[in-house]
Amino acid sequence: MDRNSTICLFDVDGTVTDPRQPIDPSVRSYLINDLKKVSNIGLVSGSDISKISEQIGGSEFVSQFDYVFAENGLVAFKNGTEFKKQTIVDYLGEEKLQKFINFALGYMSKIELPFKRGTFVEFRTGMINISPVGRSCTKTERDEFEQYDKIHNIRKKFIESIKEQLPDIGLTYSIGGQISFDCFPVGWDKRFCLRYLESEFEGNIHFFGDKTFTGGNDYEIFNDSRVVGHTVTNPKDTVSQLNNLFNITI
Ligand code: M1P
């Protein structure tokens, strides 16, 4: 395969890192030193750029990826430099936005959980991230909430209620991590970033993600006809599949 006409695009959590954890330096070195010789490399995540950067090891590493798509590509970087930004405020307008936020805050004020912390609504450039337990919880509390949610379906029920109460708000919802869900305009899922890649890498866009199942936040891009999709189970599996695909021996 020719580096100039091929791109490998990676989800972050569960694909090149363990969920919300820093990347293993050996995986990072593999991507930017070995894989990059044979293919362009890119990241696409629902997280914002500061979280991606923190996980990848800082901006000096972000700039070593040919492309980084934060917030599903609503904030897009090429070689570490931002080249495009779309905002949710422009799309929704202030009135709808407040209607949505007020509903979410009202809903959260009525649910009982084993514990609640702070930062329940995080306003990002291209999406709103909602966390019933609060984003300021500790790593242990994160893990605990995730287990609690598996039994009680707090996030699923929350999303069902939004869909029922605000059917025309024009948003779509995705559970990508442990403690929250992302809310973004319909169609602004991870496929959004493909508009920047489809002509340059036509037929040679490989996507790797761990949540490629229905309802997972990699589902849409994984099934897009412009993409060759690969389901992985963890960073080690990602490297192993890349070795087979590109005949890389290290
Ligand atoms: O894995 C991607 C998700 O990572 C975080 O989720 P959580 O904090 O719930 O574990 C968030 O940044 C979320 O937006 C993102 O999709």
XYZ file of C-alpha atoms and ligand atoms in Angstrom:
266
model
C 0.000 0.000 0.000
C 1.146 3.528 -0.797
C 1.515 5.885 2.203
C 0.239 8.860 0.218
C -3.040 7.244 -0.775
C -3.829 5.356 2.462
C -5.005 6.487 5.881
C -5.543 4.496 9.070
C -7.994 6.293 11.283
C -8.279 5.274 14.931
C -10.853 5.751 17.639
C -8.983 6.597 20.883
C -10.559 4.985 24.000
C -10.397 1.183 23.861
C -8.608 1.261 20.489
C -5.212 2.967 20.936
C -5.552 3.550 24.711
C -7.371 1.870 27.550
C -10.561 3.884 28.318
C -9.661 7.457 29.408
C -6.057 6.347 30.100
C -2.796 7.634 28.604
C -1.518 5.790 25.571
C 1.132 3.130 26.145
C 4.365 4.687 24.779
C 5.114 1.504 22.804
C 1.748 1.773 20.976
C 2.376 5.468 20.269
C 5.856 4.736 18.957
C 4.464 1.952 16.757
C 1.912 4.314 15.203
C 4.155 7.326 14.617
C 7.381 5.492 13.780
C 6.372 2.225 12.109
C 2.845 2.550 10.734
C 3.363 6.130 9.560
C 6.012 4.889 7.104
C 3.372 2.961 5.175
C 0.157 4.907 5.806
C -1.141 8.299 6.897
C -2.325 8.114 10.506
C -5.296 9.839 12.128
C -7.375 9.878 15.302
C -11.120 10.471 15.565
C -12.779 10.834 18.960
C -15.858 12.269 20.598
C -13.548 13.859 23.163
C -12.305 17.425 22.832
C -8.727 18.197 21.806
C -7.458 18.788 25.334
C -8.555 15.308 26.421
C -7.123 13.666 23.295
C -3.856 15.560 23.711
C -3.621 14.537 27.375
C -4.108 10.882 26.451
C -1.653 10.933 23.548
C 1.100 12.582 25.602
C 0.805 16.277 24.703
C 0.686 18.539 21.677
C 4.095 17.445 20.395
C 2.577 14.011 19.767
C -0.731 15.349 18.410
C 1.290 17.091 15.694
C 2.867 13.808 14.646
C -0.489 12.481 13.489
C -1.363 13.516 9.950
C -4.927 14.183 11.112
C -6.621 14.486 14.504
C -10.387 14.885 14.566
C -11.659 16.070 17.963
C -15.394 16.038 18.737
C -15.916 13.678 15.771
C -14.130 16.076 13.412
C -16.045 19.214 14.333
C -12.648 20.515 15.384
C -10.127 19.226 12.824
C -6.307 19.294 12.902
C -3.728 18.520 10.229
C -0.157 17.976 11.456
C -1.136 19.614 14.754
C -2.694 22.740 13.232
C -6.436 23.386 13.448
C -7.932 23.800 9.984
C -11.710 23.602 10.529
C -14.262 24.189 13.275
C -18.085 23.837 13.358
C -20.102 24.906 16.395
C -23.288 23.494 17.867
C -24.539 26.997 18.755
C -24.571 27.980 15.075
C -26.529 24.837 14.294
C -29.126 24.870 17.103
C -29.515 28.519 18.005
C -29.767 29.822 21.562
C -33.454 29.041 22.110
C -33.256 25.322 21.276
C -29.962 25.013 23.073
C -31.400 26.344 26.332
C -34.515 24.217 25.974
C -32.267 21.176 25.733
C -29.916 22.116 28.587
C -32.839 23.027 30.861
C -34.496 19.689 30.189
C -31.269 17.792 30.928
C -30.635 19.689 34.175
C -34.261 19.148 35.250
C -34.015 15.410 34.558
C -30.753 15.090 36.475
C -32.149 16.976 39.458
C -34.680 14.173 39.901
C -32.503 11.082 39.675
C -31.005 9.403 42.721
C -27.576 7.790 42.330
C -25.199 6.225 44.893
C -23.174 9.477 44.559
C -23.070 12.638 42.456
C -20.151 14.970 41.829
C -19.823 18.096 39.649
C -19.828 19.201 35.972
C -22.994 17.551 34.740
C -23.177 19.428 31.441
C -19.991 20.040 29.502
C -20.433 22.415 26.626
C -17.990 21.658 23.798
C -17.513 23.280 20.435
C -19.551 20.839 18.396
C -21.429 18.844 21.009
C -22.802 18.733 24.525
C -21.555 16.044 26.874
C -23.916 15.061 29.696
C -22.816 13.149 32.762
C -25.461 12.181 35.374
C -22.743 11.429 37.945
C -20.661 14.496 37.056
C -17.384 14.681 35.125
C -15.369 15.684 38.182
C -15.651 12.215 39.737
C -12.475 10.233 40.472
C -11.207 7.283 38.446
C -12.591 4.858 41.058
C -15.971 6.622 41.049
C -15.976 6.464 37.234
C -15.500 2.710 37.324
C -18.203 2.394 39.986
C -20.697 4.463 38.023
C -20.017 2.434 34.883
C -20.849 -0.788 36.762
C -23.941 0.800 38.345
C -25.101 2.013 34.936
C -24.727 -1.474 33.442
C -27.350 -2.668 35.925
C -29.627 0.384 36.127
C -29.340 1.801 32.574
C -29.230 5.392 33.844
C -27.854 6.766 30.579
C -30.076 4.688 28.275
C -33.218 5.745 30.171
C -32.067 9.388 30.152
C -31.613 9.298 26.369
C -35.003 7.612 25.876
C -36.610 10.363 27.925
C -34.937 13.141 25.888
C -36.070 11.474 22.655
C -39.609 11.227 23.983
C -39.824 14.749 25.420
C -37.804 16.636 22.783
C -38.352 14.658 19.584
C -37.744 17.599 17.236
C -34.628 19.033 18.822
C -32.440 17.726 15.949
C -29.889 15.981 18.143
C -28.576 12.450 18.261
C -27.072 10.696 21.307
C -24.182 8.363 21.761
C -22.742 6.504 24.739
C -19.015 6.395 24.005
C -17.394 6.229 27.430
C -18.000 5.310 31.053
C -19.903 8.144 32.749
C -21.529 10.314 30.100
C -23.181 10.523 26.697
C -22.535 12.862 23.792
C -25.295 14.933 22.180
C -24.681 16.317 18.704
C -26.638 17.286 15.608
C -28.022 14.392 13.549
C -25.288 13.230 11.134
C -22.467 14.776 13.161
C -21.207 11.400 14.361
C -17.689 10.150 13.498
C -18.601 10.098 9.780
C -18.367 13.885 9.922
C -14.563 13.721 9.521
C -14.776 11.736 6.280
C -15.573 14.906 4.300
C -11.921 15.926 4.818
C -10.508 12.577 3.694
C -12.797 11.050 1.053
C -11.215 12.514 -2.068
C -7.563 12.265 -1.006
C -7.796 8.680 0.266
C -10.693 7.308 -1.833
C -11.053 3.552 -1.300
C -8.191 3.456 1.208
C -9.635 4.792 4.456
C -9.185 2.164 7.164
C -11.071 2.742 10.413
C -10.282 0.898 13.662
C -12.688 1.036 16.605
C -13.907 -1.019 19.556
C -17.523 0.204 19.689
C -18.600 -0.830 16.195
C -21.781 -2.574 17.403
C -25.265 -1.046 16.948
C -25.560 1.908 19.338
C -21.785 2.149 19.816
C -20.152 5.442 18.833
C -18.033 3.764 16.122
C -21.039 2.097 14.471
C -21.824 4.684 11.785
C -18.290 5.273 10.526
C -17.469 1.547 10.686
C -20.424 0.826 8.373
C -19.836 3.742 6.000
C -19.201 2.674 2.385
C -16.226 5.057 2.152
C -14.439 3.151 4.884
C -12.831 -0.262 5.354
C -13.873 -1.011 8.946
C -11.920 -3.057 11.511
C -13.311 -4.047 14.911
C -10.685 -4.273 17.649
C -10.869 -5.293 21.297
C -7.992 -3.264 22.822
C -4.724 -1.482 21.815
C -2.788 -4.776 21.623
C -5.343 -6.186 19.196
C -5.156 -2.971 17.134
C -1.385 -3.382 16.719
C -1.754 -7.056 15.895
C -4.361 -6.366 13.174
C -2.161 -3.595 11.715
C 0.839 -5.944 11.577
C -1.209 -8.429 9.558
C -2.752 -5.820 7.283
C 0.469 -4.020 6.395
C 2.956 -6.894 6.878
C 4.843 -4.823 9.443
C 7.585 -6.675 11.305
C 9.239 -4.905 14.236
O -14.572 7.262 24.574
C -14.996 8.473 24.077
C -15.749 9.250 25.135
O -14.861 9.580 26.207
C -15.421 10.308 27.263
O -16.469 9.564 27.867
P -16.599 9.330 29.470
O -16.054 10.531 30.143
O -18.061 9.093 29.642
O -15.793 8.094 29.770
C -16.020 11.616 26.766
O -14.975 12.474 26.385
C -16.952 11.365 25.602
O -17.328 12.582 25.023
C -16.301 10.520 24.530
O -17.215 10.194 23.508
